Amino acid sequence: MTELLASGIFWRALVAGLFLALACGLLGVFLVLRKEAMIGHGLSHVAFSGLALGFLLNFMPLAVSLAVCLLGAILILEIREHGSLYGDTALGIISSAGLALGILLVSMKRGFGVELMSFLFGDILAISPGEVWFSAVLALVVVILLRINYHALIFMTFDRETALVSGVRVKQLDRMMVLLTAMTVVLGLKLVGILLVSALLVIPASAALQVAPNFKKTLLSSTLFSFISIISGIFLSYWLDTPAAAMIVFVSLVLFAGALTGKKKKMSF
Amino acid sequence: MSAEEGVIMTVQEEIIRVKEVSFYYDSIPALEDINLSVVRGDFLAIIGPNGSGKTTLLKLMVGLLKPASGQIFLFGQEIENFRDWHRIGYIQQKAINFDPHFPISVEEVISSSLNSNPKIRNKFKSNQKQRIMDSLATVGLEKLIDRPINTLSGGQQQRVLIARALVTEPEILLLDEPTTGVDLKAQEEFYDLLGRLNKEYHLTIVLVTHDFGIVNRHVNKVACLNQKLVYHGQHEEFCSSSVVQEFLKGGHHLVSHRH
């Protein structure tokens, strides 16, 4: 234990994990209530193609992934707006396109190996100081934009039509939410991996929705559940010598199950 | 000049003007050549059979839909250029309004509207809590400020939405069948509240309803729609006109019915 706490790797993992928890905990509540729980999952596939491109070009994979993911988010919005499609069809199309492109790019170069694998499954204990800064900046952008638009987002999520009449720029905020999700997905790539990043956007928020009586407490609970999941997940993975990403998601699932069970006993803060 | 004199002087001010407006869903006409005006102090009921274009007309009036032809003016301004949306309170159908699991308190419902855009936020930034309490007191719900909205009855929820609309001090309320799914007693209380807001607070009200009977005693003007404007005028004349006979055939009620 002392060894773990004395290690720079651990503290970097913890700091980056806390930034991720903050972004996911807050953003996730809005996504779940907007019935867009799967958007993180879809965008993580797009992020995969960005990572593959970055590795192929041998140029800052996370930054390339961010650019590609934002582009994918814009494409989803454009197809949604102009494609006359049902529900999350646009997401399904772009997500598949991202995955196909990623597989193609991976096949073009031998020896992606370990590094790409670390992004598929996450490698929170291998995070570099630069990546900590990267996650801090992304998380702060997400938090600041959510804070600035907090009331408008609540209003339009709760009652979209009346928000429109009141002059809330609903379409612009829709776009902002998809772009923020793209950023948060990229923020979580190294920490929990492409395959599991969307879990942190969905599970803590869903747990919070079971127990919190109002919006503010839902956001607080969701962020708290994300923090607990990440911190406990890191410790458990160290003790049990298991992958951190899987342990983080398992802890969040336990919290969700607990919240579901205790739903009747509303939290008294 | 007293407030009462001020009201008398502006009593004929036109708040909404609908001029030669038509609207189509794809190529199917929903409204044809509608001309209608709402003046300050009106309590206008828009009635008509299902599919007559009542909700469409209301959505056109608040800018949610754009007319295929014709013009709409709000407070004398063309709707495309109108920006003072806090002067308008809109309350949509209850049945489609609530996600029953949405975690939001009564206070948050109202404060989210009060802070929803910089213009409204700056205008009402002082004493926000008191403003919220005052608007809740007007609808008789000040004690429920901290309650999650999904724990309130249907009638109370609708009154919270009225409070949300009132908090930005609107001059007109537009409501689309606001009591769908609410029990009769709560409906009567709700419309009594609207009547009081119209008479005591001089708030102009436009109400889309399929059950004219229950609002009959509060309204002073009626617009009867069936794609075209069949009747638009004083309530008393409407009740004595031949239009009523035709209208009653559509299953509408002029007298409130208790079950």
XYZ file of C-alpha atoms in Angstrom:
528
model
C 0.000 0.000 0.000
C 2.749 2.463 1.018
C 4.552 1.511 -2.148
C 1.471 2.362 -4.173
C 0.916 5.710 -2.474
C 4.581 6.660 -2.919
C 4.446 6.049 -6.616
C 4.107 8.930 -9.090
C 2.245 6.587 -11.403
C -0.514 6.165 -8.837
C -0.970 9.873 -8.239
C -1.011 10.630 -11.949
C -3.640 7.939 -12.422
C -5.674 9.328 -9.558
C -5.566 12.946 -10.742
C -6.413 12.037 -14.327
C -9.129 9.692 -13.044
C -10.686 12.419 -10.951
C -10.825 14.770 -13.922
C -12.488 12.017 -15.935
C -14.962 11.355 -13.114
C -15.882 15.018 -12.985
C -16.559 15.278 -16.721
C -18.369 11.943 -16.965
C -20.405 12.408 -13.797
C -21.763 15.771 -14.868
C -22.174 15.172 -18.591
C -23.626 11.696 -18.087
C -26.687 12.997 -16.218
C -27.626 15.243 -19.119
C -26.992 12.491 -21.682
C -29.100 9.914 -19.844
C -31.972 12.372 -19.358
C -31.737 13.404 -23.013
C -32.082 9.699 -23.863
C -28.639 9.764 -25.473
C -26.986 7.200 -23.234
C -25.419 5.373 -26.189
C -23.763 8.366 -27.789
C -20.566 7.852 -25.784
C -20.416 4.260 -26.950
C -20.854 5.271 -30.595
C -18.276 8.042 -30.388
C -15.739 5.741 -28.739
C -15.733 3.716 -31.966
C -15.023 6.878 -33.895
C -12.231 7.686 -31.451
C -10.707 4.282 -32.248
C -10.241 5.252 -35.897
C -8.611 8.512 -34.752
C -6.180 6.634 -32.550
C -5.330 4.231 -35.361
C -4.708 7.185 -37.679
C -2.486 8.861 -35.089
C -0.417 5.687 -34.678
C -0.206 5.215 -38.447
C 1.039 8.791 -38.910
C 3.138 8.459 -35.772
C 1.735 11.766 -34.570
C 0.074 12.451 -31.180
C -2.590 9.702 -31.203
C -4.756 11.309 -28.509
C -4.831 14.684 -30.269
C -5.614 13.052 -33.640
C -8.276 10.983 -31.948
C -9.826 14.137 -30.480
C -9.923 15.784 -33.912
C -11.453 12.703 -35.565
C -13.956 12.240 -32.746
C -15.099 15.869 -32.999
C -15.437 15.418 -36.754
C -17.492 12.261 -36.186
C -19.689 14.180 -33.744
C -20.307 16.888 -36.344
C -21.164 14.228 -38.937
C -23.688 12.656 -36.552
C -25.310 16.062 -36.059
C -25.406 16.780 -39.796
C -26.910 13.391 -40.655
C -29.426 13.768 -37.821
C -30.474 17.165 -39.060
C -30.642 16.477 -42.772
C -31.045 12.731 -43.087
C -34.699 12.214 -42.028
C -33.626 9.172 -40.014
C -35.158 7.625 -36.923
C -33.771 7.937 -33.395
C -30.117 7.089 -33.072
C -29.650 5.791 -36.632
C -27.099 8.513 -37.419
C -25.106 7.404 -34.381
C -25.266 3.776 -35.534
C -23.996 4.686 -38.999
C -21.089 6.884 -37.870
C -20.140 4.475 -35.108
C -19.869 1.592 -37.594
C -17.993 3.780 -40.063
C -15.497 4.709 -37.307
C -14.905 1.114 -36.350
C -14.492 -0.004 -39.974
C -12.045 2.808 -40.669
C -10.118 1.973 -37.490
C -9.811 -1.700 -38.448
C -8.644 -0.726 -41.937
C -5.997 1.660 -40.574
C -4.777 -0.904 -38.048
C -4.359 -3.444 -40.845
C -2.158 -1.015 -42.777
C 0.684 -1.090 -40.280
C 2.153 -3.952 -38.396
C 3.129 -3.618 -34.768
C 0.540 -1.299 -33.300
C 0.468 -3.962 -30.626
C 0.779 -2.960 -27.029
C 0.166 0.762 -27.383
C -3.117 0.423 -29.247
C -4.166 -2.333 -26.875
C -3.641 0.068 -23.972
C -6.230 2.347 -25.547
C -8.660 -0.479 -26.279
C -8.742 -1.719 -22.705
C -7.377 1.342 -20.906
C -4.133 1.587 -18.978
C -4.681 4.092 -16.249
C -1.426 3.226 -14.500
C 0.611 3.999 -17.618
C -0.629 7.544 -17.988
C 2.072 10.127 -18.702
C 2.341 13.616 -17.134
C 1.402 15.107 -20.536
C -1.723 12.985 -20.623
C -2.679 14.205 -17.140
C -2.526 17.785 -18.432
C -4.484 16.789 -21.517
C -7.240 15.284 -19.376
C -7.246 18.318 -17.062
C -7.760 20.721 -19.958
C -10.500 18.604 -21.561
C -12.312 18.125 -18.254
C -12.173 21.831 -17.456
C -13.598 22.744 -20.862
C -16.465 20.300 -20.284
C -17.153 21.547 -16.749
C -16.948 25.237 -17.659
C -19.292 24.907 -20.655
C -21.783 22.873 -18.614
C -21.639 25.474 -15.836
C -22.179 28.414 -18.199
C -25.185 26.729 -19.811
C -26.421 24.935 -16.677
C -29.893 26.452 -16.413
C -30.575 26.475 -20.151
C -29.577 22.803 -20.341
C -31.875 21.860 -17.458
C -34.717 23.866 -18.991
C -34.393 22.316 -22.458
C -33.843 18.802 -21.122
C -36.942 19.068 -18.938
C -39.222 20.935 -21.346
C -37.681 21.448 -24.756
C -40.609 23.164 -26.426
C -41.092 25.806 -23.752
C -37.339 26.389 -23.651
C -37.470 27.083 -27.399
C -40.255 29.607 -26.887
C -38.257 31.265 -24.107
C -35.411 31.920 -26.517
C -33.028 29.161 -25.391
C -30.669 28.300 -28.261
C -31.655 24.674 -28.225
C -29.972 23.598 -31.459
C -26.651 25.166 -30.524
C -26.752 23.478 -27.146
C -27.593 20.136 -28.793
C -24.422 20.533 -30.831
C -22.418 21.529 -27.811
C -23.518 18.403 -25.939
C -22.409 16.075 -28.733
C -19.057 17.854 -29.020
C -18.537 17.718 -25.250
C -19.301 14.002 -25.325
C -16.677 13.534 -28.026
C -14.147 15.356 -25.823
C -15.050 13.308 -22.762
C -14.736 10.047 -24.682
C -11.217 10.996 -25.759
C -10.459 12.051 -22.191
C -11.363 8.549 -21.029
C -9.521 6.583 -23.727
C -6.243 6.071 -21.891
C -7.902 5.740 -18.511
C -10.632 3.190 -19.076
C -10.250 2.364 -22.767
C -12.360 2.567 -25.885
C -14.446 -0.432 -24.920
C -15.473 0.799 -21.491
C -15.377 4.595 -21.633
C -19.098 4.916 -22.255
C -19.794 3.023 -19.018
C -18.685 6.030 -16.987
C -21.026 8.268 -18.976
C -24.002 6.065 -18.237
C -23.732 4.001 -15.041
C -22.914 6.626 -12.345
C -25.549 8.983 -13.789
C -28.131 6.187 -13.853
C -27.292 5.309 -10.237
C -27.671 8.955 -9.207
C -31.051 9.159 -10.937
C -32.303 6.356 -8.679
C -31.663 8.214 -5.464
C -31.410 11.994 -5.861
C -34.506 14.175 -5.370
C -33.477 17.152 -7.476
C -31.167 18.077 -10.307
C -28.327 19.550 -8.293
C -28.113 16.501 -6.056
C -28.310 14.233 -9.090
C -25.222 15.936 -10.512
C -23.425 15.758 -7.161
C -24.322 12.085 -6.651
C -23.331 11.150 -10.187
C -19.944 12.833 -9.810
C -19.469 11.245 -6.394
C -20.311 7.777 -7.775
C -17.819 8.348 -10.606
C -15.120 9.361 -8.108
C -15.783 6.327 -5.919
C -15.753 4.015 -8.949
C -12.432 5.307 -10.218
C -10.621 5.468 -6.868
C -11.877 2.078 -5.696
C -11.256 0.577 -9.118
C -7.615 1.697 -9.072
C -7.023 0.278 -5.561
C -8.819 -2.989 -6.337
C -6.875 -3.495 -9.537
C -3.615 -2.967 -7.625
C -4.558 -5.390 -4.865
C -6.098 -8.051 -7.072
C -3.709 -7.533 -9.982
C -6.617 -7.120 -12.391
C -7.255 -4.557 -15.173
C -8.184 -1.176 -13.651
C -10.806 -0.323 -16.295
C -12.771 -3.488 -15.584
C -12.587 -2.915 -11.824
C -13.758 0.710 -12.229
C -16.783 -0.441 -14.202
C -17.520 -3.265 -11.739
C -17.505 -0.813 -8.814
C -19.854 1.517 -10.707
C -22.158 -1.453 -11.374
C -22.199 -2.326 -7.677
C -23.089 1.282 -6.873
C -25.855 1.199 -9.469
C -27.247 -2.040 -8.037
C -27.126 -0.501 -4.545
C -28.904 2.638 -5.712
C -31.550 0.589 -7.484
C -32.153 -1.440 -4.345
C -32.264 1.589 -2.090
C -34.431 3.590 -4.487
C -37.281 3.831 -2.018
C -35.046 5.264 0.644
C -34.382 8.621 -0.918
C -31.106 10.257 0.021
C -31.254 12.873 2.732
C -28.302 15.147 2.236
C -51.396 58.218 -13.572
C -52.708 55.294 -11.557
C -52.116 51.720 -12.620
C -55.830 51.368 -13.274
C -55.831 54.351 -15.632
C -52.789 52.896 -17.362
C -54.672 49.684 -17.960
C -57.682 51.558 -19.335
C -55.491 53.576 -21.684
C -53.793 50.523 -23.149
C -56.778 48.219 -23.141
C -57.013 48.055 -26.926
C -53.302 47.459 -27.498
C -52.855 44.608 -29.926
C -50.577 41.950 -28.468
C -50.867 39.300 -31.173
C -51.878 39.852 -34.768
C -52.289 36.889 -37.098
C -52.604 38.128 -40.665
C -53.719 35.932 -43.571
C -51.820 32.965 -42.177
C -51.890 29.525 -43.787
C -49.982 26.445 -42.725
C -49.508 23.010 -44.290
C -48.167 19.735 -42.941
C -46.363 18.516 -46.068
C -49.019 19.456 -48.606
C -52.019 18.900 -46.337
C -53.627 22.175 -45.228
C -53.871 22.627 -41.458
C -54.837 26.295 -41.402
C -56.091 28.491 -44.193
C -56.158 32.265 -44.348
C -56.452 32.943 -40.628
C -56.924 36.528 -39.470
C -57.104 37.063 -35.753
C -56.023 39.559 -33.145
C -55.533 39.373 -29.405
C -55.718 42.651 -27.519
C -54.449 43.389 -24.034
C -56.752 42.036 -21.363
C -58.393 39.404 -23.566
C -59.136 35.918 -22.317
C -59.468 34.171 -25.649
C -60.484 30.538 -25.977
C -59.494 28.841 -29.227
C -61.864 25.951 -29.728
C -62.595 23.471 -32.481
C -62.812 19.767 -33.235
C -59.787 17.433 -33.221
C -57.460 18.204 -36.123
C -58.950 21.673 -36.584
C -55.565 23.366 -36.252
C -55.899 24.790 -32.712
C -52.483 23.638 -31.482
C -50.922 24.543 -34.841
C -52.248 28.088 -34.511
C -50.870 28.400 -30.979
C -47.466 27.075 -32.081
C -47.434 29.597 -34.914
C -48.205 32.373 -32.405
C -45.163 31.492 -30.277
C -42.815 30.914 -33.196
C -42.499 27.136 -32.862
C -43.840 26.822 -36.419
C -43.390 29.155 -39.358
C -46.409 30.042 -41.516
C -46.407 28.919 -45.142
C -47.904 32.313 -45.977
C -49.051 35.362 -44.065
C -47.534 37.205 -41.129
C -47.630 37.117 -37.346
C -46.925 40.143 -35.169
C -46.139 40.049 -31.450
C -46.438 43.362 -29.628
C -46.449 45.061 -33.040
C -43.204 43.415 -34.165
C -42.907 40.784 -36.872
C -42.320 37.481 -35.134
C -39.000 36.893 -36.969
C -37.610 40.035 -35.337
C -39.213 39.526 -31.930
C -36.719 38.884 -29.132
C -38.527 39.786 -25.880
C -39.685 36.240 -25.219
C -39.922 36.849 -21.477
C -43.053 38.905 -22.243
C -44.712 35.676 -23.369
C -45.539 32.705 -21.160
C -46.173 29.405 -22.927
C -47.598 26.287 -21.346
C -47.925 23.187 -23.459
C -50.099 20.121 -23.050
C -49.557 18.405 -19.734
C -49.757 14.923 -21.206
C -46.564 15.390 -23.213
C -44.833 17.632 -20.767
C -43.360 15.500 -18.045
C -40.854 12.754 -17.872
C -42.125 11.276 -14.578
C -38.579 10.272 -13.547
C -36.976 13.647 -14.171
C -35.167 14.660 -10.956
C -36.093 18.298 -10.525
C -37.473 20.350 -7.664
C -40.172 22.984 -8.022
C -37.571 25.690 -7.383
C -35.273 24.287 -10.086
C -38.113 24.196 -12.621
C -38.637 27.911 -12.120
C -35.021 28.999 -11.677
C -33.959 27.166 -14.842
C -36.382 29.361 -16.766
C -35.328 32.522 -14.930
C -31.660 31.934 -15.815
C -32.093 30.275 -19.171
C -30.562 33.012 -21.254
C -28.414 36.076 -20.470
C -31.115 38.576 -21.372
C -33.667 37.134 -18.952
C -31.016 36.442 -16.288
C -29.780 40.044 -16.315
C -33.290 41.454 -16.241
C -34.319 39.396 -13.221
C -31.021 38.846 -11.430
C -31.963 40.563 -8.155
C -33.848 38.695 -5.411
C -34.314 35.571 -7.472
C -35.427 33.442 -4.543
C -38.072 36.013 -3.604
C -39.275 36.222 -7.205
C -39.654 32.459 -7.296
C -41.521 32.488 -3.960
C -43.812 35.268 -5.197
C -44.692 33.443 -8.401
C -45.395 30.278 -6.411
C -47.500 32.250 -3.934
C -49.610 33.554 -6.835
C -50.539 29.982 -7.715
C -50.799 28.945 -4.048
C -47.820 26.575 -3.983
C -45.149 28.472 -2.045
C -44.920 25.702 0.554
C -43.921 23.171 -2.108
C -40.824 25.014 -3.330
C -38.409 22.207 -2.364
C -40.563 19.278 -3.457
C -39.536 17.145 -6.456
C -42.055 17.978 -9.145
C -42.866 14.334 -9.810
C -44.292 14.017 -6.290
C -46.989 16.641 -6.991
C -50.463 15.985 -8.342
C -51.239 16.729 -11.994
C -53.084 19.915 -11.082
C -50.227 21.126 -8.882
C -47.698 20.388 -11.620
C -49.638 22.548 -14.038
C -49.749 25.358 -11.496
C -45.965 25.113 -11.138
C -45.737 25.641 -14.894
C -47.936 28.719 -14.538
C -45.583 29.948 -11.791
C -42.629 29.293 -14.094
C -44.301 31.364 -16.798
C -45.218 34.151 -14.342
C -41.728 34.559 -12.920
C -40.526 36.474 -15.985
C -43.478 38.856 -15.605
C -45.116 38.051 -18.947
C -47.916 40.135 -20.419
C -49.610 37.210 -22.082
C -50.001 33.502 -21.328
C -50.620 31.014 -24.125
C -51.783 27.579 -23.028
C -52.373 24.449 -25.064
C -54.942 22.148 -23.460
C -53.093 22.542 -20.174
C -55.292 20.245 -18.111
C -55.271 17.112 -20.249
C -55.229 14.175 -17.851
C -56.040 16.307 -14.787
C -59.136 15.526 -12.696
C -62.193 17.760 -13.011
C -61.882 19.475 -9.627
C -58.234 20.377 -10.297
C -59.247 21.577 -13.766
C -61.826 23.930 -12.278
C -59.300 25.279 -9.766
C -56.803 25.734 -12.582
C -59.202 27.724 -14.749
C -60.346 29.770 -11.743
C -56.678 30.679 -11.284
C -56.432 31.708 -14.961
C -59.604 33.786 -14.550
C -58.065 35.501 -11.516
C -54.796 36.182 -13.366
C -56.797 37.720 -16.185
C -59.018 39.889 -13.979
C -56.769 40.807 -11.057
C -53.376 40.840 -12.749
C -54.690 42.015 -16.148
C -52.816 39.201 -17.816
C -53.891 38.481 -21.389
C -54.655 34.806 -21.904
C -54.981 32.639 -24.996
C -56.183 29.128 -24.287
C -56.563 26.207 -26.650
C -59.164 23.807 -25.334
C -61.459 21.064 -26.509
C -63.736 21.441 -23.489
C -65.221 24.881 -23.763
C -67.717 24.251 -20.969
C -65.196 24.397 -18.192
C -63.668 27.738 -19.261
C -66.932 29.219 -20.496
C -67.440 31.577 -17.568
C -63.926 33.015 -17.659
C -63.403 33.896 -21.314
C -64.438 37.094 -23.037
C -63.534 36.134 -26.606
C -63.835 32.960 -28.619
C -62.131 31.820 -31.798
C -63.705 28.761 -33.350
C -61.428 26.949 -35.775
C -61.905 24.263 -38.331
C -58.902 24.802 -40.599
C -60.522 28.163 -41.277
C -61.610 30.642 -38.669
C -65.316 29.865 -38.337
C -65.970 32.464 -35.641
C -63.912 35.105 -33.891
C -65.516 37.573 -31.541
C -67.137 38.278 -28.212
C -68.051 35.355 -26.024
C -71.681 36.502 -25.541
C -72.286 36.752 -29.284
C -70.703 33.359 -29.812
C -73.083 31.729 -27.342
C -76.118 33.176 -29.104
C -74.909 32.636 -32.664
C -75.818 29.906 -35.105
C -72.170 28.843 -35.059
C -72.838 27.356 -31.643
C -75.359 24.921 -32.992
C -72.911 23.685 -35.588
C -70.165 23.597 -33.026
C -72.171 21.528 -30.575
C -72.544 18.864 -33.253
C -68.802 18.358 -32.941
C -69.267 17.043 -29.408
C -68.232 20.221 -27.570
C -69.851 21.447 -24.384
C -70.875 24.952 -23.461
C -71.789 24.011 -19.925
C -69.318 22.352 -17.647
C -70.192 18.727 -17.064
C -69.580 16.925 -13.800
C -69.096 13.192 -13.843
